[in-house]
mmCIF file of C-alpha atoms and ligand atoms in Angstrom:
data_model
loop_
_atom_site.group_PDB
_atom_site.id
_atom_site.type_symbol
_atom_site.label_atom_id
_atom_site.label_comp_id
_atom_site.label_asym_id
_atom_site.label_seq_id
_atom_site.Cartn_x
_atom_site.Cartn_y
_atom_site.Cartn_z
ATOM 1 C CA MET M 1 0.000 0.000 0.000
ATOM 2 C CA LYS M 2 1.381 3.435 -0.957
ATOM 3 C CA GLU M 3 0.804 6.234 1.542
ATOM 4 C CA VAL M 4 0.207 9.783 0.287
ATOM 5 C CA LEU M 5 -0.225 12.886 2.440
ATOM 6 C CA ILE M 6 -1.934 15.975 1.030
ATOM 7 C CA ILE M 7 -1.055 18.900 3.290
ATOM 8 C CA TYR M 8 -2.379 22.349 2.438
ATOM 9 C CA TYR M 9 -3.835 25.675 3.458
ATOM 10 C CA SER M 10 -6.781 27.058 1.501
ATOM 11 C CA GLN M 11 -9.057 29.840 2.722
ATOM 12 C CA THR M 12 -11.872 29.743 0.191
ATOM 13 C CA GLY M 13 -11.529 26.089 -0.742
ATOM 14 C CA GLN M 14 -10.335 26.837 -4.300
ATOM 15 C CA LEU M 15 -6.975 25.134 -3.760
ATOM 16 C CA PHE M 16 -8.645 22.334 -1.797
ATOM 17 C CA ASP M 17 -10.994 21.610 -4.748
ATOM 18 C CA ILE M 18 -7.976 21.377 -7.059
ATOM 19 C CA LEU M 19 -6.206 18.995 -4.659
ATOM 20 C CA LYS M 20 -9.314 16.802 -4.413
ATOM 21 C CA ASN M 21 -9.567 16.624 -8.197
ATOM 22 C CA ILE M 22 -5.894 15.708 -8.535
ATOM 23 C CA SER M 23 -6.216 13.020 -5.863
ATOM 24 C CA SER M 24 -9.307 11.545 -7.555
ATOM 25 C CA THR M 25 -7.048 10.015 -10.218
ATOM 26 C CA ILE M 26 -4.337 8.934 -7.761
ATOM 27 C CA SER M 27 -6.436 7.011 -5.274
ATOM 28 C CA ASP M 28 -7.228 3.306 -5.717
ATOM 29 C CA GLU M 29 -6.996 0.135 -3.630
ATOM 30 C CA ASN M 30 -3.171 0.385 -3.651
ATOM 31 C CA VAL M 31 -2.974 4.017 -2.591
ATOM 32 C CA ASN M 32 -4.111 5.475 0.710
ATOM 33 C CA ILE M 33 -4.518 9.245 0.765
ATOM 34 C CA SER M 34 -4.582 11.282 3.994
ATOM 35 C CA TYR M 35 -5.451 14.980 4.085
ATOM 36 C CA TYR M 36 -4.224 17.523 6.570
ATOM 37 C CA GLU M 37 -5.187 21.190 6.606
ATOM 38 C CA ILE M 38 -2.576 23.446 8.198
ATOM 39 C CA LEU M 39 -4.328 25.367 10.982
ATOM 40 C CA PRO M 40 -2.874 28.602 12.355
ATOM 41 C CA LYS M 41 -3.714 29.072 16.067
ATOM 42 C CA LYS M 42 -4.953 32.558 15.224
ATOM 43 C CA LYS M 43 -7.204 32.228 12.150
ATOM 44 C CA PHE M 44 -6.696 34.547 9.181
ATOM 45 C CA PRO M 45 -9.898 36.355 8.216
ATOM 46 C CA PHE M 46 -12.004 35.610 5.169
ATOM 47 C CA PRO M 47 -13.366 37.790 3.664
ATOM 48 C CA TRP M 48 -10.503 40.198 4.306
ATOM 49 C CA LYS M 49 -10.875 43.753 5.542
ATOM 50 C CA GLN M 50 -8.415 46.174 3.920
ATOM 51 C CA GLU M 51 -6.469 46.807 7.119
ATOM 52 C CA GLU M 52 -5.988 43.083 7.801
ATOM 53 C CA PHE M 53 -5.109 42.384 4.176
ATOM 54 C CA TYR M 54 -2.306 44.966 4.005
ATOM 55 C CA GLY M 55 -1.421 44.250 7.648
ATOM 56 C CA ALA M 56 -0.471 40.682 6.704
ATOM 57 C CA PHE M 57 2.235 41.949 4.336
ATOM 58 C CA PRO M 58 5.353 42.444 6.524
ATOM 59 C CA GLU M 59 5.154 39.080 8.330
ATOM 60 C CA THR M 60 4.238 37.262 5.110
ATOM 61 C CA PHE M 61 7.041 38.716 3.047
ATOM 62 C CA LEU M 62 9.667 38.366 5.799
ATOM 63 C CA GLN M 63 8.512 34.746 6.189
ATOM 64 C CA ILE M 64 7.938 35.102 9.941
ATOM 65 C CA PRO M 65 6.174 31.978 11.222
ATOM 66 C CA THR M 66 2.945 32.051 13.237
ATOM 67 C CA PRO M 67 2.074 29.314 15.810
ATOM 68 C CA LEU M 68 0.147 26.379 14.344
ATOM 69 C CA GLU M 69 -2.225 23.840 15.875
ATOM 70 C CA VAL M 70 -0.503 20.558 16.729
ATOM 71 C CA ILE M 71 -0.639 18.013 13.910
ATOM 72 C CA PRO M 72 -2.464 14.857 15.135
ATOM 73 C CA THR M 73 -0.239 11.857 15.876
ATOM 74 C CA GLU M 74 -2.011 9.639 13.324
ATOM 75 C CA ILE M 75 -0.788 12.040 10.619
ATOM 76 C CA ILE M 76 2.685 12.737 11.966
ATOM 77 C CA GLN M 77 3.623 9.143 12.832
ATOM 78 C CA LYS M 78 3.099 7.651 9.375
ATOM 79 C CA LYS M 79 5.885 7.411 6.825
ATOM 80 C CA TYR M 80 4.656 8.729 3.480
ATOM 81 C CA ASP M 81 5.749 7.599 0.021
ATOM 82 C CA LEU M 82 4.724 10.974 -1.372
ATOM 83 C CA VAL M 83 3.653 14.326 0.060
ATOM 84 C CA ILE M 84 1.554 16.752 -1.979
ATOM 85 C CA LEU M 85 1.982 20.275 -0.620
ATOM 86 C CA GLY M 86 -0.788 22.720 -1.567
ATOM 87 C CA PHE M 87 0.025 26.394 -1.101
ATOM 88 C CA THR M 88 -1.166 29.799 -2.212
ATOM 89 C CA THR M 89 0.942 32.881 -2.790
ATOM 90 C CA TRP M 90 0.601 35.872 -0.504
ATOM 91 C CA TYR M 91 2.692 38.896 -1.445
ATOM 92 C CA LEU M 92 4.990 36.947 -3.802
ATOM 93 C CA THR M 93 5.706 34.524 -0.924
ATOM 94 C CA PRO M 94 4.136 31.276 0.331
ATOM 95 C CA SER M 95 1.173 32.131 2.608
ATOM 96 C CA ILE M 96 1.988 32.536 6.337
ATOM 97 C CA PRO M 97 0.382 29.178 7.333
ATOM 98 C CA VAL M 98 2.366 27.208 4.736
ATOM 99 C CA ASN M 99 5.585 29.075 5.474
ATOM 100 C CA SER M 100 5.048 28.412 9.203
ATOM 101 C CA PHE M 101 4.567 24.717 8.541
ATOM 102 C CA LEU M 102 7.673 24.530 6.341
ATOM 103 C CA LYS M 103 9.715 26.145 9.120
ATOM 104 C CA SER M 104 8.407 23.767 11.814
ATOM 105 C CA GLU M 105 9.918 20.623 13.329
ATOM 106 C CA ASP M 106 6.838 18.728 12.056
ATOM 107 C CA ALA M 107 7.837 19.578 8.492
ATOM 108 C CA LYS M 108 11.237 17.977 9.083
ATOM 109 C CA THR M 109 9.520 14.833 10.387
ATOM 110 C CA LEU M 110 7.019 14.647 7.527
ATOM 111 C CA LEU M 111 9.200 15.744 4.624
ATOM 112 C CA ALA M 112 12.722 14.442 5.249
ATOM 113 C CA ASN M 113 13.837 12.079 2.469
ATOM 114 C CA THR M 114 10.354 12.198 0.963
ATOM 115 C CA PRO M 115 9.325 13.056 -2.611
ATOM 116 C CA VAL M 116 7.157 16.182 -2.683
ATOM 117 C CA VAL M 117 4.834 17.529 -5.389
ATOM 118 C CA THR M 118 3.879 21.202 -4.951
ATOM 119 C CA VAL M 119 0.479 22.459 -6.090
ATOM 120 C CA SER M 120 -0.275 26.181 -6.080
ATOM 121 C CA ALA M 121 -3.359 28.181 -7.029
ATOM 122 C CA SER M 122 -2.555 31.905 -7.151
ATOM 123 C CA ARG M 123 -3.738 34.972 -9.019
ATOM 124 C CA ASN M 124 -0.755 34.764 -11.399
ATOM 125 C CA MET M 125 2.394 35.778 -9.475
ATOM 126 C CA TRP M 126 3.664 32.494 -8.068
ATOM 127 C CA ILE M 127 7.166 32.126 -9.507
ATOM 128 C CA MET M 128 9.283 33.664 -6.744
ATOM 129 C CA ALA M 129 6.998 32.131 -4.087
ATOM 130 C CA GLN M 130 7.788 28.746 -5.639
ATOM 131 C CA GLU M 131 11.523 29.536 -5.436
ATOM 132 C CA LYS M 132 11.064 30.256 -1.706
ATOM 133 C CA VAL M 133 9.203 26.945 -1.275
ATOM 134 C CA LYS M 134 11.995 25.125 -3.148
ATOM 135 C CA LYS M 135 14.527 26.507 -0.633
ATOM 136 C CA LEU M 136 12.391 25.529 2.373
ATOM 137 C CA LEU M 137 12.000 22.017 0.968
ATOM 138 C CA VAL M 138 15.780 21.711 0.675
ATOM 139 C CA ALA M 139 16.075 22.910 4.301
ATOM 140 C CA ASN M 140 13.709 20.072 5.265
ATOM 141 C CA ASN M 141 15.740 17.557 3.305
ATOM 142 C CA ALA M 142 12.737 16.859 1.059
ATOM 143 C CA LYS M 143 12.970 16.118 -2.647
ATOM 144 C CA LEU M 144 10.824 18.252 -4.950
ATOM 145 C CA VAL M 145 9.752 15.956 -7.800
ATOM 146 C CA GLY M 146 6.816 17.800 -9.376
ATOM 147 C CA ASN M 147 5.069 21.143 -9.539
ATOM 148 C CA ILE M 148 1.605 22.181 -10.679
ATOM 149 C CA ALA M 149 0.863 25.914 -10.740
ATOM 150 C CA LEU M 150 -2.659 27.057 -11.552
ATOM 151 C CA VAL M 151 -3.528 30.713 -12.072
ATOM 152 C CA ASP M 152 -6.264 33.112 -13.103
ATOM 153 C CA ARG M 153 -5.752 33.213 -16.881
ATOM 154 C CA ASN M 154 -7.444 36.567 -17.430
ATOM 155 C CA LEU M 155 -5.411 39.693 -18.198
ATOM 156 C CA ASN M 156 -3.216 40.764 -15.258
ATOM 157 C CA HIS M 157 -5.151 43.940 -14.503
ATOM 158 C CA ILE M 158 -8.548 42.286 -14.853
ATOM 159 C CA SER M 159 -7.475 39.625 -12.353
ATOM 160 C CA VAL M 160 -6.357 42.346 -9.899
ATOM 161 C CA ILE M 161 -9.815 43.933 -9.996
ATOM 162 C CA THR M 162 -11.722 40.674 -9.710
ATOM 163 C CA ILE M 163 -9.574 39.196 -6.917
ATOM 164 C CA VAL M 164 -10.241 42.257 -4.744
ATOM 165 C CA HIS M 165 -13.984 41.710 -5.304
ATOM 166 C CA TRP M 166 -13.533 38.058 -4.253
ATOM 167 C CA LEU M 167 -11.171 38.380 -1.292
ATOM 168 C CA MET M 168 -12.787 41.482 0.213
ATOM 169 C CA GLY M 169 -16.384 40.627 -0.726
ATOM 170 C CA GLY M 170 -16.162 36.945 0.153
ATOM 171 C CA LYS M 171 -17.853 35.570 -2.997
ATOM 172 C CA LYS M 172 -16.235 34.090 -6.111
ATOM 173 C CA THR M 173 -18.741 35.743 -8.422
ATOM 174 C CA LYS M 174 -18.682 37.873 -11.588
ATOM 175 C CA MET M 175 -18.173 41.444 -10.393
ATOM 176 C CA LEU M 176 -21.036 43.683 -11.601
ATOM 177 C CA GLY M 177 -22.177 40.718 -13.665
ATOM 178 C CA VAL M 178 -19.751 41.666 -16.471
ATOM 179 C CA PHE M 179 -16.225 40.876 -15.243
ATOM 180 C CA PRO M 180 -14.968 37.288 -15.518
ATOM 181 C CA LYS M 181 -15.152 35.126 -12.382
ATOM 182 C CA PRO M 182 -12.048 35.630 -10.207
ATOM 183 C CA GLY M 183 -9.349 33.070 -9.549
ATOM 184 C CA VAL M 184 -8.678 29.756 -11.282
ATOM 185 C CA SER M 185 -11.481 29.042 -13.754
ATOM 186 C CA ASP M 186 -14.064 26.334 -13.045
ATOM 187 C CA ASN M 187 -12.820 24.491 -16.148
ATOM 188 C CA ASP M 188 -9.198 24.514 -14.973
ATOM 189 C CA ILE M 189 -10.251 23.354 -11.488
ATOM 190 C CA LYS M 190 -12.227 20.473 -12.989
ATOM 191 C CA ALA M 191 -9.532 19.539 -15.501
ATOM 192 C CA SER M 192 -6.861 19.379 -12.777
ATOM 193 C CA SER M 193 -7.835 15.727 -12.262
ATOM 194 C CA ARG M 194 -5.577 14.970 -15.276
ATOM 195 C CA PHE M 195 -2.461 15.733 -13.190
ATOM 196 C CA GLY M 196 -3.125 12.750 -10.941
ATOM 197 C CA THR M 197 -2.356 10.214 -13.674
ATOM 198 C CA PRO M 198 1.394 10.932 -14.091
ATOM 199 C CA ILE M 199 1.722 11.364 -10.313
ATOM 200 C CA LYS M 200 0.171 7.947 -9.688
ATOM 201 C CA GLU M 201 2.395 6.322 -12.314
ATOM 202 C CA ALA M 202 5.528 7.750 -10.675
ATOM 203 C CA LEU M 203 4.277 6.805 -7.201
ATOM 204 C CA LEU M 204 3.548 3.182 -8.082
ATOM 205 C CA GLN M 205 6.910 2.771 -9.831
ATOM 206 C CA ASN M 206 8.743 4.818 -7.204
ATOM 207 C CA GLU M 207 10.428 6.612 -10.095
ATOM 208 C CA TYR M 208 10.079 10.363 -10.190
ATOM 209 C CA SER M 209 12.848 11.432 -12.582
ATOM 210 C CA SER M 210 10.495 12.194 -15.480
ATOM 211 C CA LEU M 211 7.456 13.265 -13.438
ATOM 212 C CA GLN M 212 7.858 17.020 -13.968
ATOM 213 C CA GLN M 213 8.354 16.508 -17.709
ATOM 214 C CA ASN M 214 5.176 14.409 -17.794
ATOM 215 C CA LEU M 215 3.277 17.014 -15.778
ATOM 216 C CA LEU M 216 4.483 19.740 -18.146
ATOM 217 C CA SER M 217 3.241 17.758 -21.129
ATOM 218 C CA VAL M 218 -0.292 17.950 -19.678
ATOM 219 C CA GLY M 219 0.010 21.685 -18.967
ATOM 220 C CA ALA M 220 0.817 21.697 -15.244
ATOM 221 C CA VAL M 221 2.833 24.923 -15.461
ATOM 222 C CA LYS M 222 2.693 27.817 -17.895
ATOM 223 C CA VAL M 223 5.374 30.375 -17.133
ATOM 224 C CA ASP M 224 4.401 33.825 -18.377
ATOM 225 C CA PRO M 225 7.827 35.372 -19.098
ATOM 226 C CA SER M 226 6.454 38.918 -18.905
ATOM 227 C CA LEU M 227 5.563 38.349 -15.236
ATOM 228 C CA ILE M 228 9.009 37.040 -14.213
ATOM 229 C CA ALA M 229 10.567 40.525 -14.302
ATOM 230 C CA THR M 230 7.629 42.002 -12.365
ATOM 231 C CA ASP M 231 7.909 39.269 -9.725
ATOM 232 C CA ILE M 232 11.692 39.735 -9.340
ATOM 233 C CA ARG M 233 11.421 43.541 -9.263
ATOM 234 C CA GLY M 234 8.487 43.288 -6.827
ATOM 235 C CA ASN M 235 10.618 41.203 -4.474
ATOM 236 C CA VAL M 236 13.363 43.840 -4.470
ATOM 237 C CA VAL M 237 10.943 46.649 -3.573
ATOM 238 C CA PHE M 238 8.949 44.510 -1.090
ATOM 239 C CA THR M 239 12.217 43.734 0.775
ATOM 240 C CA LYS M 240 12.634 47.456 1.454
ATOM 241 C CA TRP M 241 8.978 47.994 2.439
ATOM 242 C CA ALA M 242 8.808 44.933 4.695
ATOM 243 C CA SER M 243 12.016 45.701 6.593
ATOM 244 C CA HIS M 244 10.738 49.256 7.157
ATOM 245 C CA LEU M 245 7.185 48.248 8.177
ATOM 246 C CA ILE M 246 8.244 45.513 10.584
ATOM 247 C CA LYS M 247 9.970 48.098 12.799
ATOM 248 C CA LYS M 248 6.755 50.075 13.235
ATOM 249 C CA ASP M 249 3.971 49.327 15.678
ATOM 250 C CA GLY M 250 0.652 50.712 16.851
ATOM 251 C CA GLU M 251 -0.559 53.858 15.075
ATOM 252 C CA GLU M 252 2.779 54.273 13.261
ATOM 253 C CA ARG M 253 2.389 50.834 11.663
ATOM 254 C CA LYS M 254 -1.195 51.623 10.665
ATOM 255 C CA LYS M 255 -0.084 54.878 9.042
ATOM 256 C CA TRP M 256 2.758 53.232 7.102
ATOM 257 C CA LEU M 257 0.472 50.381 5.972
ATOM 258 C CA VAL M 258 -1.764 52.994 4.347
ATOM 259 C CA TYR M 259 1.284 54.378 2.486
ATOM 260 C CA PHE M 260 2.142 50.814 1.480
ATOM 261 C CA LYS M 261 -1.384 50.293 0.131
ATOM 262 C CA TYR M 262 -1.042 53.393 -2.074
ATOM 263 C CA TYR M 263 2.401 52.294 -3.193
ATOM 264 C CA LEU M 264 0.956 48.875 -4.146
ATOM 265 C CA LEU M 265 -1.802 50.463 -6.218
ATOM 266 C CA PHE M 266 0.778 52.692 -7.905
ATOM 267 C CA ALA M 267 3.043 49.690 -8.586
ATOM 268 C CA ILE M 268 0.222 47.575 -10.030
ATOM 269 C CA TRP M 269 -1.328 50.283 -12.203
ATOM 270 C CA LEU M 270 1.767 52.245 -13.249
ATOM 271 C CA ILE M 271 5.019 50.367 -12.661
ATOM 272 C CA ALA M 272 3.814 46.916 -13.823
ATOM 273 C CA PRO M 273 2.688 48.249 -17.248
ATOM 274 C CA ILE M 274 6.081 49.972 -17.672
ATOM 275 C CA VAL M 275 7.905 46.740 -16.790
ATOM 276 C CA PHE M 276 5.676 45.032 -19.380
ATOM 277 C CA VAL M 277 6.531 47.572 -22.118
ATOM 278 C CA VAL M 278 10.265 47.184 -21.324
ATOM 279 C CA PHE M 279 9.780 43.415 -21.569
ATOM 280 C CA LEU M 280 8.199 43.795 -25.042
ATOM 281 C CA LEU M 281 10.893 46.223 -26.261
ATOM 282 C CA THR M 282 13.702 43.933 -25.163
ATOM 283 C CA TYR M 283 11.989 40.689 -26.199
ATOM 284 C CA PHE M 284 14.203 39.922 -29.226
ATOM 285 C CA PRO M 285 17.607 40.795 -27.720
ATOM 286 C CA MET M 286 16.635 38.919 -24.538
ATOM 287 C CA TYR M 287 15.012 35.978 -26.364
ATOM 288 C CA ARG M 288 17.538 33.306 -25.302
ATOM 289 C CA LYS M 289 17.524 34.419 -21.661
ATOM 290 C CA ILE M 290 13.704 34.433 -21.644
ATOM 291 C CA GLN M 291 13.655 30.865 -22.972
ATOM 292 C CA ARG M 292 16.243 29.786 -20.359
ATOM 293 C CA ASN M 293 14.160 31.407 -17.605
ATOM 294 C CA LYS M 294 10.971 29.755 -18.852
ATOM 295 C CA ALA M 295 12.628 26.343 -18.776
ATOM 296 C CA TYR M 296 14.119 26.909 -15.318
ATOM 297 C CA TYR M 297 10.936 28.215 -13.651
ATOM 298 C CA SER M 298 8.925 25.355 -15.179
ATOM 299 C CA SER M 299 11.329 22.864 -13.628
ATOM 300 C CA VAL M 300 11.819 21.519 -10.116
ATOM 301 C CA ALA M 301 15.512 22.485 -10.067
ATOM 302 C CA LEU M 302 16.890 25.035 -7.603
ATOM 303 C CA LYS M 303 19.550 27.511 -8.708
ATOM 304 C CA GLN M 304 22.470 28.039 -6.335
ATOM 305 C CA ASP M 305 22.543 31.737 -5.310
HETATM 306 C C1 FMN D 401 -3.001 38.440 1.621
HETATM 307 C C2 FMN D 401 -3.031 37.850 0.221
HETATM 308 C C3 FMN D 401 -2.008 38.163 -0.668
HETATM 309 C C4 FMN D 401 -2.003 37.599 -1.960
HETATM 310 N N1 FMN D 401 -0.945 37.847 -2.793
HETATM 311 C C5 FMN D 401 -0.866 37.208 -3.985
HETATM 312 C C6 FMN D 401 0.305 37.352 -4.802
HETATM 313 O O1 FMN D 401 1.303 38.004 -4.443
HETATM 314 N N2 FMN D 401 0.310 36.709 -6.003
HETATM 315 C C7 FMN D 401 -0.745 35.958 -6.446
HETATM 316 O O2 FMN D 401 -0.665 35.423 -7.545
HETATM 317 N N3 FMN D 401 -1.850 35.768 -5.674
HETATM 318 C C8 FMN D 401 -1.926 36.364 -4.459
HETATM 319 N N4 FMN D 401 -3.031 36.155 -3.647
HETATM 320 C C9 FMN D 401 -4.102 35.204 -4.082
HETATM 321 C C10 FMN D 401 -3.865 33.820 -3.468
HETATM 322 O O3 FMN D 401 -2.660 33.249 -3.951
HETATM 323 C C11 FMN D 401 -5.018 32.834 -3.708
HETATM 324 O O4 FMN D 401 -5.186 32.600 -5.059
HETATM 325 C C12 FMN D 401 -6.336 33.250 -3.114
HETATM 326 O O5 FMN D 401 -6.121 33.825 -1.832
HETATM 327 C C13 FMN D 401 -7.324 32.084 -2.965
HETATM 328 O O6 FMN D 401 -6.704 31.025 -2.271
HETATM 329 P P1 FMN D 401 -7.418 29.970 -1.294
HETATM 330 O O7 FMN D 401 -7.329 28.620 -1.928
HETATM 331 O O8 FMN D 401 -6.628 30.021 0.006
HETATM 332 O O9 FMN D 401 -8.798 30.426 -1.071
HETATM 333 C C14 FMN D 401 -3.077 36.744 -2.363
HETATM 334 C C15 FMN D 401 -4.113 36.465 -1.461
HETATM 335 C C16 FMN D 401 -4.090 36.980 -0.186
HETATM 336 C C17 FMN D 401 -5.203 36.623 0.761
#
């Protein structure tokens, strides 16, 4: 019997639905699947109020762990043949609950010497968050063997508008009846069951060397090269903001979080389009580098810094 653990954090259930669909084509009489939802001791709100949403930025970006509920012994004591880690991106970084888990002693117990497949469902900026997860997996002595990254496929700026409607309003509905539904589309959520087939094959043969290639051939990851530069640049600027904000508390922190909110709006609506135009203008001279980047960020390899 093969043992699989699906460990995840999903606020609205979008990522959980994807994980269930993937597992539907993995499970059979030879495979036992256990689920565990990472539970922060202090729950994060959903829907989000603006102050809480921006207030989560410094600790998220600086990857400061929050205390988690104890993982039950029946989950922690088993040895797993494969772990599927489901995470979402918050501020270009794995969400606080997932980061906290990956920095815990329990993660060492569950992940050491174990193949791991990562599954993310973000708006569209997941690339640098995945790099941070890759590093945390190495720190836990785990072996990343596959990655599936699902996103909102609408235009970047449309997805910004619709995700605010979803996360602050609490409903995954068409804003004003005219905008597309936010998040990963219903079709993509449903079709994610196809990713289970190559995972199951690798699991049963205990041979993961071609798993990521097989996942890529069924569309598990589509790297948008125009968003790589925005993600990298965003990380540089966020480093400055987060290290400044973390030193503030009380009313001072509140005041600076409002400045951060305005900066974020400015960055999304003005800087990101400029980065995009620069990307287009330099597309041909940078073509080979773009292709190299696409291949690297689609893979499960980790660059040495
Ligand atoms: C505080 C916060 C920050 C987020 N930042 C990002 C981000 O930087 N990039 C991105 O693609 N999605 C971002 N998202 C969207 C999430 O990755 C995710 O798609 C959404 O929260 C739904 O996930 P769920 O399965 O937990 O409900 C953010 C969401 C939250 C709540």
